[in-house]
GROMACS .gro file of C-alpha atoms in nm:
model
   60
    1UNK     CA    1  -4.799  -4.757   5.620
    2UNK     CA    2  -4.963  -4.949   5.298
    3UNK     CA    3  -4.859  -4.858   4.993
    4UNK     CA    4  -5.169  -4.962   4.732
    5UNK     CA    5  -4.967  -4.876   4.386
    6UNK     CA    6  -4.618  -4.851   4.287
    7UNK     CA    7  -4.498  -4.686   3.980
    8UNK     CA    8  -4.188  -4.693   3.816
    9UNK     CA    9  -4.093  -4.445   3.534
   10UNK     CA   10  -4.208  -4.556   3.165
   11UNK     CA   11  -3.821  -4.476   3.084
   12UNK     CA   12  -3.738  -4.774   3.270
   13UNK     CA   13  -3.909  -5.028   3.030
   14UNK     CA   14  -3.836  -5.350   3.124
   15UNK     CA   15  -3.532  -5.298   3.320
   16UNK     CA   16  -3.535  -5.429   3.684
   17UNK     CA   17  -3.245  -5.154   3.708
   18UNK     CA   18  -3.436  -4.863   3.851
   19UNK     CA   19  -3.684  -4.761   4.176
   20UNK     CA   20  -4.049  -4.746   4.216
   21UNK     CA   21  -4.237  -4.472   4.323
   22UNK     CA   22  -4.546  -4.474   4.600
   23UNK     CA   23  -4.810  -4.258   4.764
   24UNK     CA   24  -4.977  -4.258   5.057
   25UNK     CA   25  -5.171  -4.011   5.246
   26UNK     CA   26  -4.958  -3.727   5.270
   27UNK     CA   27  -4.614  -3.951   5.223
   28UNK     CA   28  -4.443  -4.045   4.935
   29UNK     CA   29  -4.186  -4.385   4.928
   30UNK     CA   30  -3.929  -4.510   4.725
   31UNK     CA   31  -3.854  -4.845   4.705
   32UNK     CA   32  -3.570  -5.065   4.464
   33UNK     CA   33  -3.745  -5.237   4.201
   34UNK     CA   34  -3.513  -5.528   4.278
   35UNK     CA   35  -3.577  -5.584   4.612
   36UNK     CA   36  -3.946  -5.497   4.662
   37UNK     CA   37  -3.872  -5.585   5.043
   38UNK     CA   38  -3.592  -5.477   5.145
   39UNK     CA   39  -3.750  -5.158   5.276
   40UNK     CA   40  -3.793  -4.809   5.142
   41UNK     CA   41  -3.738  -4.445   5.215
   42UNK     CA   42  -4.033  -4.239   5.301
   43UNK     CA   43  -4.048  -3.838   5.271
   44UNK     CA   44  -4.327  -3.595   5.295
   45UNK     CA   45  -4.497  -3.496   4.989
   46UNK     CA   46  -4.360  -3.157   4.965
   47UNK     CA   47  -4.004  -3.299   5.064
   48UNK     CA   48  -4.046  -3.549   4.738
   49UNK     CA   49  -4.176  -3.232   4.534
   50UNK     CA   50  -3.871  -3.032   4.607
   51UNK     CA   51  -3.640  -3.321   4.573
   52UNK     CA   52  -3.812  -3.350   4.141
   53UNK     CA   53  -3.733  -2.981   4.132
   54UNK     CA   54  -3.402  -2.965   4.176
   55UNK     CA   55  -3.326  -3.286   3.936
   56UNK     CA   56  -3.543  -3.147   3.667
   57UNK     CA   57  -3.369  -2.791   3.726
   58UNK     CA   58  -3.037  -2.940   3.714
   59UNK     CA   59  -2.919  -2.872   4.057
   60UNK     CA   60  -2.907  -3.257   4.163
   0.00000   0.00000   0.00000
């Protein structure tokens, strides 16, 4: 799988602290802005939309 863009949250400013977001057909990844490749976790769209939900809502 090849990620094209990464995106990390304008929040973050500068900071290195934080994790990068990434789409890709039907997947979304998540990858440590400090170690670019040292992996990342991959989820299904709809896994990554219910996973926003619940730390927006509070539940997370």
């Amino acid at each position: 799988m090849e990620i094209q863009t990464w995106r990390k949250s304008s929040y973050s400013g500068n900071s290195a602290q934080c994790v990068e977001v990434g789409r890709a057909a039907d997947l979304t990844a998540v990858r440590d802005t400090k170690n670019r490749g040292g992996g990342m976790l991959v989820v299904d769209r709809d896994t990554f939309a219910a996973f926003l939900a619940a730390v927006k809502s509070g539940r997370l």
